[in-house]
Coordinates of C-alpha atoms in Angstrom, one line a residue:
M81 CA -5.1 11.2 -45.5
A82 CA -7.1 13.9 -43.8
R83 CA -6.0 14.8 -40.3
R84 CA -8.5 13.7 -37.6
K85 CA -10.3 16.6 -36.0
N86 CA -9.5 17.0 -32.3
V87 CA -12.9 17.0 -30.6
F88 CA -11.7 18.0 -27.1
T89 CA -11.4 21.8 -26.7
G90 CA -9.9 21.8 -23.2
Q91 CA -13.1 22.6 -21.4
V92 CA -13.6 20.1 -18.6
S93 CA -17.2 19.8 -17.3
D94 CA -18.8 17.9 -14.4
L95 CA -19.8 15.3 -16.9
D96 CA -16.3 14.9 -18.1
L97 CA -15.1 14.4 -14.5
R98 CA -17.7 11.7 -13.9
L99 CA -16.7 9.9 -17.1
I100 CA -13.0 10.2 -16.3
R101 CA -13.7 8.7 -12.8
V102 CA -15.5 5.8 -14.5
F103 CA -12.6 5.2 -16.9
Q104 CA -10.1 5.3 -14.0
T105 CA -12.2 2.9 -11.9
V106 CA -12.5 0.4 -14.8
V107 CA -8.7 0.4 -15.3
E108 CA -8.1 0.0 -11.5
C109 CA -10.6 -2.9 -11.4
G110 CA -9.1 -4.5 -14.5
G111 CA -12.2 -4.5 -16.7
L112 CA -15.9 -3.7 -17.0
S113 CA -17.2 -6.8 -15.2
A114 CA -15.1 -6.2 -12.1
A115 CA -16.0 -2.5 -12.1
Q116 CA -19.8 -3.2 -11.9
T117 CA -19.8 -3.6 -8.2
V118 CA -17.7 -0.5 -7.5
L119 CA -19.7 1.7 -9.9
N120 CA -23.1 0.0 -9.0
V121 CA -24.1 -0.1 -12.7
G122 CA -24.1 -2.8 -15.4
C123 CA -21.5 -3.5 -18.1
S124 CA -23.6 -2.0 -20.8
T125 CA -23.9 1.4 -19.0
I126 CA -20.2 1.4 -18.2
S127 CA -19.4 0.6 -21.9
K128 CA -21.6 3.5 -23.0
Q129 CA -19.9 5.9 -20.5
L130 CA -16.5 4.8 -21.9
T131 CA -17.7 5.4 -25.4
D132 CA -19.0 8.8 -24.4
L133 CA -15.6 9.7 -23.0
E134 CA -13.8 8.5 -26.1
T135 CA -16.1 10.6 -28.3
R136 CA -15.6 13.6 -26.0
L137 CA -11.8 13.2 -26.2
G138 CA -11.7 12.1 -29.8
M139 CA -9.6 9.0 -29.3
R140 CA -9.8 5.3 -28.6
L141 CA -8.9 4.7 -24.9
C142 CA -9.3 0.9 -24.6
H143 CA -10.2 -2.3 -26.2
R144 CA -13.0 -4.2 -24.5
G145 CA -14.7 -7.4 -25.6
R146 CA -14.2 -11.2 -25.7
S147 CA -10.4 -10.7 -26.1
G148 CA -10.4 -8.9 -22.7
F149 CA -9.8 -5.4 -21.5
Y150 CA -6.6 -3.5 -22.3
L151 CA -5.6 0.2 -22.8
T152 CA -4.4 1.7 -26.1
Q153 CA -1.2 3.8 -26.0
Q154 CA -3.4 6.9 -26.0
G155 CA -5.4 5.3 -23.1
L156 CA -2.3 4.9 -21.1
Q157 CA -1.4 8.5 -21.5
V158 CA -4.9 9.7 -20.7
L159 CA -4.8 7.5 -17.5
T160 CA -1.7 9.3 -16.3
Y161 CA -3.3 12.7 -16.9
A162 CA -6.6 11.5 -15.4
R163 CA -4.8 10.6 -12.1
E164 CA -3.1 13.9 -12.0
L165 CA -6.4 15.7 -12.6
M166 CA -8.2 13.8 -9.8
S167 CA -5.3 14.4 -7.5
A168 CA -5.4 18.1 -8.3
T169 CA -9.1 18.2 -7.8
E170 CA -8.8 16.7 -4.4
E171 CA -6.0 19.2 -3.5
F172 CA -8.3 22.0 -4.6
K173 CA -11.1 20.8 -2.3
R174 CA -8.7 20.5 0.6
G175 CA -7.3 24.0 -0.1
I176 CA -10.8 25.6 -0.3
S177 CA -11.7 23.9 3.0
T178 CA -8.8 25.7 4.6
I179 CA -10.2 29.1 3.5
N180 CA -13.7 28.1 4.8
D181 CA -12.3 27.0 8.2
R182 CA -14.3 23.8 7.9
L183 CA -12.2 20.8 7.3
V184 CA -13.7 18.7 4.5
G185 CA -12.1 16.2 2.1
Q186 CA -10.3 12.9 2.0
I187 CA -7.0 11.6 3.2
E188 CA -5.7 8.6 1.3
I189 CA -3.5 6.4 3.5
G190 CA -1.5 3.4 2.5
V191 CA -0.2 0.7 4.9
I192 CA 1.5 -2.7 4.7
D193 CA -0.7 -5.7 5.7
Y194 CA -1.0 -6.6 9.3
S195 CA 0.6 -3.3 10.5
I196 CA -2.6 -2.0 12.0
S197 CA -2.8 -5.0 14.3
D198 CA 0.4 -3.9 16.0
E199 CA -0.5 -2.2 19.3
N200 CA 2.4 0.2 18.7
C201 CA 0.9 1.5 15.5
P202 CA -0.9 4.8 16.2
L203 CA -2.9 4.9 12.9
I204 CA -6.2 3.6 14.2
T205 CA -6.1 6.1 17.2
A206 CA -5.2 8.9 14.8
I207 CA -8.1 8.1 12.4
K208 CA -10.6 8.0 15.3
T209 CA -9.2 11.2 17.0
Y210 CA -9.1 13.1 13.7
R211 CA -12.7 12.1 12.9
E212 CA -13.8 13.7 16.1
L213 CA -11.9 16.9 15.4
A214 CA -12.9 17.1 11.7
P215 CA -16.1 15.1 11.0
G216 CA -16.1 16.3 7.4
V217 CA -12.8 14.5 6.6
S218 CA -12.8 10.9 5.5
A219 CA -9.7 8.6 5.9
N220 CA -9.5 6.0 3.1
L221 CA -7.2 3.0 3.6
T222 CA -5.2 1.0 1.1
I223 CA -3.1 -2.0 1.9
G224 CA -0.2 -2.9 -0.3
T225 CA 3.5 -3.9 -0.5
P226 CA 6.1 -1.2 0.4
S227 CA 6.9 -0.7 -3.3
E228 CA 3.2 -0.4 -4.3
L229 CA 2.7 2.2 -1.5
E230 CA 5.8 4.2 -2.5
R231 CA 4.5 4.4 -6.1
G232 CA 1.1 5.5 -4.8
V233 CA 2.5 8.4 -2.8
I234 CA 4.9 9.4 -5.6
D235 CA 2.0 9.4 -8.1
G236 CA -0.1 11.4 -5.7
K237 CA -2.7 8.6 -5.4
L238 CA -1.8 8.2 -1.7
H239 CA -1.1 11.1 0.7
I240 CA 0.5 9.2 3.6
I241 CA 1.9 5.7 3.8
I242 CA 3.2 3.7 6.7
T243 CA 5.9 1.3 5.8
P244 CA 9.2 -0.1 7.0
D245 CA 12.2 2.2 6.8
Y246 CA 14.2 0.1 4.2
Q247 CA 15.1 2.8 1.7
R248 CA 14.8 6.6 1.3
L249 CA 13.6 7.9 -2.0
T250 CA 14.2 11.5 -3.2
G251 CA 11.2 13.7 -2.9
L252 CA 9.7 11.8 0.0
Q253 CA 9.7 12.8 3.7
Y254 CA 10.3 10.1 6.2
S255 CA 9.3 10.3 9.9
R256 CA 9.8 7.4 12.3
L257 CA 6.7 6.2 14.1
Y258 CA 7.6 3.1 16.1
E259 CA 9.7 0.0 16.3
E260 CA 8.3 -3.4 15.1
E261 CA 9.6 -6.6 16.5
V262 CA 10.3 -9.3 13.9
G263 CA 11.0 -13.0 14.6
L264 CA 11.9 -16.2 12.8
Y265 CA 9.1 -18.8 12.8
C266 CA 8.5 -22.4 11.7
G267 CA 5.4 -24.5 11.4
G268 CA 4.6 -27.2 13.9
S269 CA 5.6 -30.0 11.6
H270 CA 8.8 -28.4 10.4
P271 CA 12.0 -30.3 11.4
V272 CA 13.2 -27.3 13.5
A273 CA 9.9 -27.4 15.4
L274 CA 10.3 -31.1 16.0
A275 CA 13.8 -30.6 17.3
L276 CA 12.8 -27.8 19.6
R277 CA 10.0 -29.9 21.1
E278 CA 12.5 -32.7 21.7
G279 CA 14.5 -30.2 23.8
R280 CA 17.5 -30.1 21.4
E281 CA 19.7 -27.0 21.6
L282 CA 19.9 -25.9 17.9
T283 CA 22.7 -23.7 16.7
E284 CA 22.3 -20.7 14.3
E285 CA 24.2 -22.7 11.7
E286 CA 21.8 -25.7 12.0
V287 CA 18.7 -23.4 11.6
C288 CA 20.2 -21.6 8.6
Q289 CA 20.4 -24.8 6.7
H290 CA 16.7 -24.8 6.2
E291 CA 14.9 -22.9 3.3
L292 CA 13.4 -19.5 4.1
V293 CA 10.5 -17.5 2.6
Y294 CA 11.9 -14.4 0.9
R295 CA 9.9 -11.3 0.1
G296 CA 9.2 -10.5 -3.5
Y297 CA 10.3 -6.8 -3.2
Y298 CA 13.4 -5.0 -2.2
E299 CA 14.3 -5.0 1.5
G300 CA 16.9 -3.0 3.5
E301 CA 20.5 -4.1 3.8
N302 CA 20.0 -5.2 7.4
V303 CA 17.1 -7.6 6.5
R304 CA 18.7 -8.9 3.4
S305 CA 22.0 -9.7 5.2
R306 CA 19.9 -11.8 7.7
K307 CA 18.0 -13.7 5.0
Q308 CA 21.0 -14.4 2.8
K309 CA 22.2 -16.8 5.4
F310 CA 19.3 -19.1 4.4
P311 CA 18.7 -20.9 1.1
M312 CA 15.7 -19.4 -0.7
G313 CA 12.7 -21.6 -0.4
S314 CA 9.7 -19.6 -1.6
T315 CA 8.7 -16.0 -2.4
A316 CA 5.8 -14.0 -0.9
Y317 CA 4.7 -10.4 -1.2
Q318 CA 2.3 -10.2 1.8
T319 CA 2.7 -11.1 5.4
E320 CA -0.4 -13.3 5.3
A321 CA 1.3 -15.3 2.6
V322 CA 4.4 -15.7 4.8
L323 CA 2.2 -16.9 7.6
A324 CA 0.6 -19.6 5.4
L325 CA 3.9 -20.8 3.9
V326 CA 5.4 -21.1 7.4
K327 CA 2.3 -22.9 8.7
S328 CA 2.8 -25.5 5.9
G329 CA 5.8 -26.8 7.8
V330 CA 7.9 -26.6 4.7
F331 CA 9.7 -23.2 5.1
L332 CA 11.0 -20.9 7.8
G333 CA 9.9 -17.3 7.7
Y334 CA 10.4 -13.9 9.2
Y335 CA 7.3 -11.9 10.2
P336 CA 6.3 -9.4 13.0
T337 CA 5.9 -11.1 16.3
H338 CA 2.5 -9.6 16.9
C339 CA 1.2 -11.5 13.9
N340 CA 1.7 -14.8 15.6
E341 CA -1.3 -14.3 17.8
F342 CA -3.4 -15.1 14.7
M343 CA -1.7 -18.5 14.4
G344 CA -2.3 -19.7 17.9
D345 CA 0.2 -22.5 18.6
M346 CA 0.6 -23.5 14.9
N347 CA 3.8 -21.6 14.4
I348 CA 6.8 -21.6 16.7
E349 CA 9.4 -18.8 17.1
V350 CA 12.9 -20.0 16.5
L351 CA 15.7 -18.9 18.8
P352 CA 14.5 -15.4 19.5
E353 CA 17.7 -14.5 21.3
V354 CA 19.5 -15.1 18.0
F355 CA 17.1 -14.2 15.2
R356 CA 14.7 -11.6 16.5
Y357 CA 15.3 -8.0 15.5
K358 CA 13.6 -4.6 15.4
A359 CA 12.5 -2.8 12.3
S360 CA 11.7 0.9 12.2
I361 CA 8.3 1.8 10.8
C362 CA 7.9 5.2 9.2
M363 CA 5.3 7.7 8.1
V364 CA 6.1 8.8 4.5
Y365 CA 4.6 11.6 2.4
R366 CA 5.7 13.8 -0.4
S367 CA 8.0 16.7 0.5
N368 CA 8.0 18.6 -2.8
R369 CA 4.7 20.3 -2.4
S370 CA 2.9 22.4 0.2
Q371 CA 0.6 20.3 2.3
S372 CA -3.0 21.2 2.8
T373 CA -4.2 22.0 6.3
I374 CA -6.0 18.7 6.5
L375 CA -2.8 16.8 5.7
Q376 CA -0.6 18.9 7.9
D377 CA -2.9 18.4 10.9
F378 CA -3.2 14.6 10.4
I379 CA 0.6 14.3 10.0
S380 CA 1.1 16.3 13.2
L381 CA -1.5 14.2 15.0
L382 CA 0.1 10.9 13.9
G383 CA 3.5 12.1 14.9
D384 CA 2.3 13.3 18.4
L385 CA 0.6 10.0 19.1
A386 CA 3.7 8.1 18.1
R387 CA 5.8 10.1 20.5
Q388 CA 3.3 9.5 23.3
E389 CA 3.6 5.8 22.8
A390 CA 7.5 5.9 22.6

């Protein structure tokens, strides 16, 4: 069998970069239909752009059609290299901005859900302040679980993440920003809520007999030791999901105390003197590469604001 000619010569043009961005967007959206809104073009145009990229690279990147959208093995490898290329391109732009003394570029920030509603979180103030100092810099925000955010910063897709200090991974730098108060809550129709309304003095042992919402990702030893006292009732990945499950009146659940303002009087905190605790929230970024001026300045600003609030 004749060996297939490798069309790609190693020269990357502006057109190649545009096609690679289209490919990456389609993958992140999960298919052509979902990518239409983001790319602002129709499926037929997107399909042609993917075909052009496949022709340019000399390989099939994905299957698309009635059976759905999924990557080939070669497509998976290309996706990894594409992400590295886009990250390097952004690093180049930030580096050049340093030479020009005009700060331009993007900062990709990841946070856990509901963290920015905490008045102790300095992120919103940092974004506003930095925009005034460097109008040419855009701060992009992604919300995810701690494990999703960690993968993002390790892969280079995210530059800074704000997440609970529950584990420390090699290659990442951790800097404490603030303390978040976390309480145990029950819905208004939960048996514990009914007992509290009746004025009963519940013990820790009585409360721990009820099922609890667990998180679907790894948590620190301190949090896990608290939750292991309860039978597992349900699993949630986001704080909003915990709020909903607690509101149902079926389960107890731990979540930050500042989140309860969104629930009004629907959820009740259970024995705060027993179950409430504080969790450290950290700023995390990669430590195995030299940071651009943009990133260094933003990290310093975020840290300074956190110290002022402390």
